[in-house]
Amino acid sequence: MLNIKCPYCGDRSQKEFAYGGDGTITRPKLNQEISDEEWDNFVYLRKSPRGKHIELWHHIAGCRQWFKVERDTTTHEIFRTFKPEE
Amino acid sequence: MSQNFRLNTGGLINRDKPIEFKFNGKKYIGYEGDTLASALLANGIHLIGRSFKYHRPRGFFGAGVDEPNAKMQVEINGCSEPNINATEIELVNGLSASSQNCWPSVNFDIGAINNFLNRFFPAGFYYKTFMWPKSFWYRVYEPFIRKAAGLGIASLEKDKERYEHKYEYCDLLVTGSGPAGLASAYAAAKNGAKVILAEDKPRYGGTLLTDDVTIDNLSGKDWSEKIISELKEMPNVIVKNRSQVFGYYDHNMMVMFERTGDHLEKKPKYTPRQRLWYIRAKEVLLSTGSIERPIVFGNNDTPGVFLSAAAKEYMKVYGVLIGKKPIIFTNNDSGYETAIEFKKNGVNPIVLDTREDQKSELINEAKDLDIKIKFSYAVIVAHGYKKVKSATIGKLDKDKIDFENTEQIDCDSICVSGFWTPTVHLASQSGNKLKFNDSIDAFVPDKSKQNEHSLGAANGTFTLQDTLKNSFNTGSEVSKSITKKDEKIQIPNTNERKYSAHDKFWCSPLPKGKNYKRFVDFQNDVAVSDIEVALREGYRSIEHVKRYTTLGMATDQGRTSNLNGLQLVANVEKKIVPQVGHTTFRPPFTPVTIGTIVGREIGKEYMPTRKTPMHHWHEKNNAVWVDAGAWKRPRYYKRGNENLFEASKREAKNVRDHVGVCDVTTLGKIDIKGPDAAEFLNRVYTNAWLKLPVGKARYGVMLREDGIVMDDGTTTRISENHYHMTTTTAQAANVLSHLEYYLQIVWPELNVNVVSTTEQWAGAAIAGPKSRDLLAKLFPKIDVSNEALPFMGYVEGDLFGVKARIFRISFSGELAYEINVESDFGLFMWEKIIEIGEEFNVQPYGTEALSTLRIEMGHVAGPELDGRTIPYDVSLEGLVSKKKDFIGKRSLAKEAFNKADRQKIVGLVPLDRKSSIPEGSHLVENKNAKLPNPKLGHVSSSCWSVENNNPFSLAILKDGKNMIGKKLFAVSPLKNTSIEVEVMSSHYVDHEGKRVRS
């Protein structure tokens, strides 16, 4: 069970969080002209990197804030956690 | 026989308190402080079970977790628990245990025929034999394997015991209270660190209880007692015995189980039987010690063969002799300690040392005591079936691959010592890649992946002086970095005997022409020959050899067999052990009861039950419940002998004819506030929201980014920047997370706050032609006319002194209102509605009637919004704005979503107007077509239309738009039905939606 430091609440057990997927994805702007392929990439395609990865987590049983986690997908080491605007 | 093998003095047992217990139905006496194993041995009982595959007689081999054989079936509180190690069961009055894997009895076991057929049961026997014919698998092979598999029998009774979970946080967790654990815990505690010290046995001290050493002129036992009593006094230390740390998980999450109840004759009320601890430790110090390794020889599984250290422990801790005529078979000095202990207790052992004329302090001491020692000797085979009676021993030749001469000598026990294997299981679980240490011929921890250190014997350090020095230092260093305190500790003086080098001798060779079974893994009945077969058949990877032979599997996890197995593979393959590698260590280190893992999360505690404020009213009025997530909702209210069908029909009919009231508290409610709230809703929902006036509600549909409908519901503008959103009961949590994601991650520039208010509001829907009359009586001061409060209107009112929100929204398709009051007044509101509604024939209705009403109206719900449908599919395309952008809009342009024959919701009525169509039925054109019959769609929701008094269903059908009027078959292979149906509009009642606006 991971130990995750919520940037708002501090160290908490993984039990309090929900995983939110790839944290490096940017949603296309509203009303933006976008090709089918670009849109499909945004909706469906995710990398599954081995090693360092930036992920979204949601402190669902806590402050209910979404934040980012830099984590090694093989060792589960967490290098840092940060607010989305950082 | 009464404790004939108990020494007159000595041991740490309480001789003043005899304890009566039962084994295989017979009564015996032991003492307080005994284990079941030591008490049985005191009574001369060695035959305690039968082996897994060959049903060979088996006896005790170890004295603790190392024990591979002595798995017992134990009666606990009316429940029978299998596979408990007798060496770990503390003796209590009334204990009742029995042998496993034998029938009719451990003395006469029919299954032992396998032993005489053993050449027909080589490694991989099951894989090879049960391959064909295929038809035999279910009828013959599987039942046979099921019967043969496993050892004990799991109880069919409900476990009445209590189990608990506990969470703890600490600076240092120390696993094991031997010298390394005590020293490191003490040093860290002195630096003010929060320390947990866990010991799996009832007694603290580990090997200090059995080794002949002194520390600061105290015996090992006295020193450990001194340290423990000091630690117990310190407020920053938790000391736990009977506690096994069995799993090492990510980020130093350690899991431990504590045996809190089994050793108590009478458990105080609420004391659990076992407790599971989740411990998050900043640092973990692994002082798990080491386990003695056997030497393999012929019939080495015969009862009476012991690990030499276990024999010593039985004497020193329990005052029990495992035999009166022992052979000590050793490749190192440890065997001499056991021999000396025997001699001190008046027993004359004979020592067979595989080494040539070795000299050491211990050997000299043994010689001084006149102990008979034979160098370059090994046991070839033990004789005796249910107990060792004699042994053939032999003088090894120079290369130790054959014997120069052999002789048979009488004995009643054989104690083997093949040197020591560090217990590296937890270190390995932490991600530490082990390395092979040549000087001790075993794996030791290498570089740490997490914050852990292995100390003492667990790290391959076998001298007390070095262990104490390293452990005090590590305890100080590690805690210093956490607490910033540095208390100097004087490392104590020790007195211990020096060991001479061990011999790399693991397995006695077979004399020519002999084929004695030489067991490597007792628990799984794996012999040397089985491993040789596996290698001959081409298995190379040690992981494959393990699975093919079952070496090192099951509860034993190869504690005593692992390294001997690896040495054997290395020998045959002409490799060295590090090239062979080792198998993976996985948690749990020792077996853990399912009860402990489950804890208190059983029965109704498995999941919280959510009850609405009106719950008890429903209960009193014969509600039959249905689970909606964690919520309990009335499915129907039973009157007399009504069944579900009759009751729901009555309730739905009453709504259509008069007025009904439904508890809708469970709908998700989200409060949305902020100057950008309208803009936010406009992006979340598919329809337009910018122009919704204050005091109006609107129905909205939200999509996922892939264009699939996520949820629907109404949202009401309470005031300028304040909205009240409702979601379906099932999606409430997901919708909130979804909104938070867009507000926090995607559009943080929007000034909007969202919060769940589901539990703040109690809701009641009143529906039916008489609902306005009822509403008027509930709120006499409010104008509830169609003009003042039109469809989708909103008004606040006063319900006999209680503030209420009134929404004119409808799920049933009738004229309807939804009233919300603060939860505390939910029951008050409900009772008022029932009381005042009496004159209008008000009746409560449950979810079944609710479904009937919405299905015949063609309103979609969960079964239609099933994560596979876009707005068009459920006829909500009219709510999709063409002008503005919103979440998921771009996906709606996908080719597949715009095909001419795209699936669409339709209504279905059986041609016979009688047969109910099972939900989930497939729609096909020809019910007799050859399989696979092309599927055109599926039935999503079914009801008995109260309006038309016949069955009606909703379905998602390919090209639904152009299928109206067609005849199809609804086939359900599950229910074995095939019903001819007519396709029609999904709006079966009130096509034009007149009633809701009336």
Short mmCIF file of N, CA and C in Angstrom, two decimals, chain B residues 601 603-611 627-632:
data_model
loop_
_atom_site.label_atom_id
_atom_site.label_comp_id
_atom_site.label_asym_id
_atom_site.label_seq_id
_atom_site.Cartn_x
_atom_site.Cartn_y
_atom_site.Cartn_z
N GLU B 601 -14.71 -6.78 8.97
CA GLU B 601 -15.50 -6.48 7.77
C GLU B 601 -16.25 -7.71 7.28
N GLY B 603 -20.31 -9.78 7.30
CA GLY B 603 -21.74 -9.59 7.48
C GLY B 603 -22.12 -8.16 7.16
N LYS B 604 -22.92 -7.57 8.04
CA LYS B 604 -23.38 -6.21 7.73
C LYS B 604 -22.27 -5.18 7.92
N GLU B 605 -21.16 -5.60 8.54
CA GLU B 605 -20.03 -4.68 8.67
C GLU B 605 -19.14 -4.69 7.42
N TYR B 606 -19.50 -5.51 6.45
CA TYR B 606 -18.69 -5.60 5.25
C TYR B 606 -18.65 -4.25 4.54
N MET B 607 -19.75 -3.55 4.62
CA MET B 607 -19.90 -2.29 3.90
C MET B 607 -20.88 -1.45 4.71
N PRO B 608 -20.69 -0.15 4.82
CA PRO B 608 -21.65 0.64 5.59
C PRO B 608 -23.04 0.58 4.94
N THR B 609 -24.08 0.63 5.73
CA THR B 609 -25.44 0.66 5.20
C THR B 609 -25.93 2.10 5.25
N ARG B 610 -26.36 2.61 4.11
CA ARG B 610 -26.89 3.99 4.09
C ARG B 610 -28.41 3.90 4.21
N LYS B 611 -28.94 4.62 5.18
CA LYS B 611 -30.38 4.61 5.41
C LYS B 611 -30.90 6.04 5.28
N ASP B 627 -31.07 -3.31 -2.43
CA ASP B 627 -29.82 -2.56 -2.27
C ASP B 627 -29.59 -1.68 -3.49
N ALA B 628 -29.33 -0.41 -3.25
CA ALA B 628 -28.95 0.51 -4.33
C ALA B 628 -27.60 1.08 -3.93
N GLY B 629 -26.52 0.42 -4.36
CA GLY B 629 -25.21 0.74 -3.83
C GLY B 629 -25.24 0.40 -2.36
N ALA B 630 -24.80 1.33 -1.51
CA ALA B 630 -24.83 1.08 -0.07
C ALA B 630 -26.20 1.42 0.53
N TRP B 631 -27.05 2.04 -0.27
CA TRP B 631 -28.37 2.45 0.23
C TRP B 631 -29.32 1.26 0.34
N LYS B 632 -30.22 1.35 1.31
CA LYS B 632 -31.37 0.46 1.36
C LYS B 632 -32.55 1.26 0.84
#
